[in-house]
Structures are given as C-alpha cells and as structure tokens.
Amino acid sequence: MSEAILTKATAQIEAAKADPALRPVITAFFDEATFTVSYVVADPATREAAIIDSVLDYDAAAGRTSTASADRIVAHVTSENLKVTWLLETHAHADHLSAAPYLQEKLGGKLAIGREILRVQDVFGKLFNAGTEFARDGSQFDHLFADGETFMIGSIPAIVLHVPGHTPADMAYVAGDAAFVGDTLFMPDYGTARADFPGGDARQLYRSIRRLLSLPRETRLFMCHDYKAPGRDTFAWETTVEEQRGGNVHVHDGVSENEFVEMRTSRDSTLAVPNLILPSVQVNIRGGHFPQPESNGVSYIKIPINAI
C-alpha cells in the first residue's frame, strides 16, 4: 500500500513538472517568535487556496493572545482575492498555537489534520486530565486525513503522506510538485526534528524521512521551522529532495537507520522542553480552540506539575 501511495505521489509531481498549471503559488509567512513558517498555497487558475500551519500569537507570561501573524495571512488572501478551501495542520504543534479557528471565522475553509490525532488526543487528554467533556474522536476538526488520501486545491491535485516519528500524527501534504513536510525535516544544514515527545519514535521518524526522500529529486520541500544553522545568517525554509539527500547533516544518503536512531536519541536527551509545549498542545489537540470558559467566563490552560 505504501509503495502504491508513493507511486501516486510521484506521478502527481511528475505531472506538475510537465505542466506549470499544476504547480501551486506558494507564499510563506515566517513568525520569528516561534521560528514557524506558515504557507498560503494557491491555485492561480481558480484562486482557491489552502493555509498550512498558521500561528496565533501568544504571550505566555501574560496569558494573552493576539492575531498579528494571522492577520498578515488574512491581508494576503484578501489582496490576492483568494478563496480558502482548506486549513491544514501537519500535526498538533508543541511550539506554537494554531490560528485555524480565527482564520476559519475570517476566511472559511475546512480544518483538517491526520486521523492519528486521536492517539495524540488520548495521550495528552490524560496528561491534562481533560475529563469527559474533551472529545478524543477528532471531532474538533472538519476532516481527518488517511495516508494516501487525495484532495484538490482548486485544480491542483494534492496527496497526503503519513510521516510519523516526531509525533504519531504527523502528515506531509504534497500539492502539485511541492511537499509541506511539517516537523520531519529542517533545512539540510540544520538536520531533523526531535522524536522524544510522547508517542514519538526516532526509528519511525527515519523511515518517514526516507519515505519523503523517495519522492522525485526535484520535488520542492517546504519546512515548518527554521532556526538558522551555525554559520548561516538568514532564515530559510525551501529546499529539494535532492539537496536533502545530498547534504542533510543528520540523514543524508548513506546514513543508516541505526546510526540515525543513535544520533537522534542522544541529541534529544540534551534538548530542553519547548517553551510553549503545555499551552500549545493543550490548544492544538482541540483544533486551535481554548478549553471551555469556566463559570467566570474565563478560559484556563492547565500546567501539570512534575508530569513531563
């Protein structure tokens, strides 16, 4: 089944290489506070578009949100006269809050994530002691994608690849000749994502990355984050399969699965917990919604003590 999905994705990419009308126009929005890249992926023929991995600004010290990052996307969509049909999440992020509900209210579109979000909801629902009022069935999203499922962004075909390892629910979205890989790969000079979160697995991450790097070498790859590798002065988020295979410092061609797992496990043991993991995951497993307000009308985020 996995081979058939890769064959289908490859055929889609090859068709887009041959026909410019099948290549999306991609506009990136970088949020330096969380080092996150959001994307508007548009079909110039129909003006339909998808928004991938949006950011809601959050001041953790004050517990306040704002929408400056999301409003940049709204302004772009409006100025380009685009119609948003999809709001896509590559996974339940641990480093920023999703702005999907805000963008959906402003621009419309169906909110979607991978169906393995149910596993993430179960694990973190228990961690946060969310209770029976928190549904663990993915119903906070409009659509749950399966591995190999196809959809359209206007007249541009897209296919979904399940790429677990960073979390169980990570998905990559391949639209035309472009793949949005979420937290699997970083730029070649920075490496790969961590795999030590609950449900993460370095061995699974390696296999997911090799799956992505089995796509045609010319495939455009778009990262979800960039932190500027040592010696690089500018942020970057676009590369190719060929560049990753030839030069990724963690997982270039020739790095074995066991070598990667040893490196990734050792490296992850030295990494600090992300600053926004507790508010981010708590909100993002709810599709970007905050917990229901309490009797005083205020919504609260829980901080479990000595639990992670």
PDB file of N, CA and C in Angstrom, residues 1 199 214 272 279:
ATOM      1  N   MET A   1       0.832  -1.213   0.000  1.00  0.00           N
ATOM      2  CA  MET A   1       0.000   0.000   0.000  1.00  0.00           C
ATOM      3  C   MET A   1       0.866   1.262   0.000  1.00  0.00           C
ATOM      4  N   GLY A 199       4.744   9.480  22.310  1.00  0.00           N
ATOM      5  CA  GLY A 199       4.334   8.900  21.038  1.00  0.00           C
ATOM      6  C   GLY A 199       5.358   9.061  19.934  1.00  0.00           C
ATOM      7  N   SER A 214      12.134   9.616  -0.972  1.00  0.00           N
ATOM      8  CA  SER A 214      11.924   8.739  -2.123  1.00  0.00           C
ATOM      9  C   SER A 214      11.139   9.433  -3.231  1.00  0.00           C
ATOM     10  N   ALA A 272      16.028  20.971  25.638  1.00  0.00           N
ATOM     11  CA  ALA A 272      15.076  21.475  26.626  1.00  0.00           C
ATOM     12  C   ALA A 272      13.648  21.283  26.126  1.00  0.00           C
ATOM     13  N   PRO A 279       0.857  25.076  26.762  1.00  0.00           N
ATOM     14  CA  PRO A 279      -0.305  25.737  26.156  1.00  0.00           C
ATOM     15  C   PRO A 279      -0.569  25.281  24.729  1.00  0.00           C
TER      16      PRO A 279
END
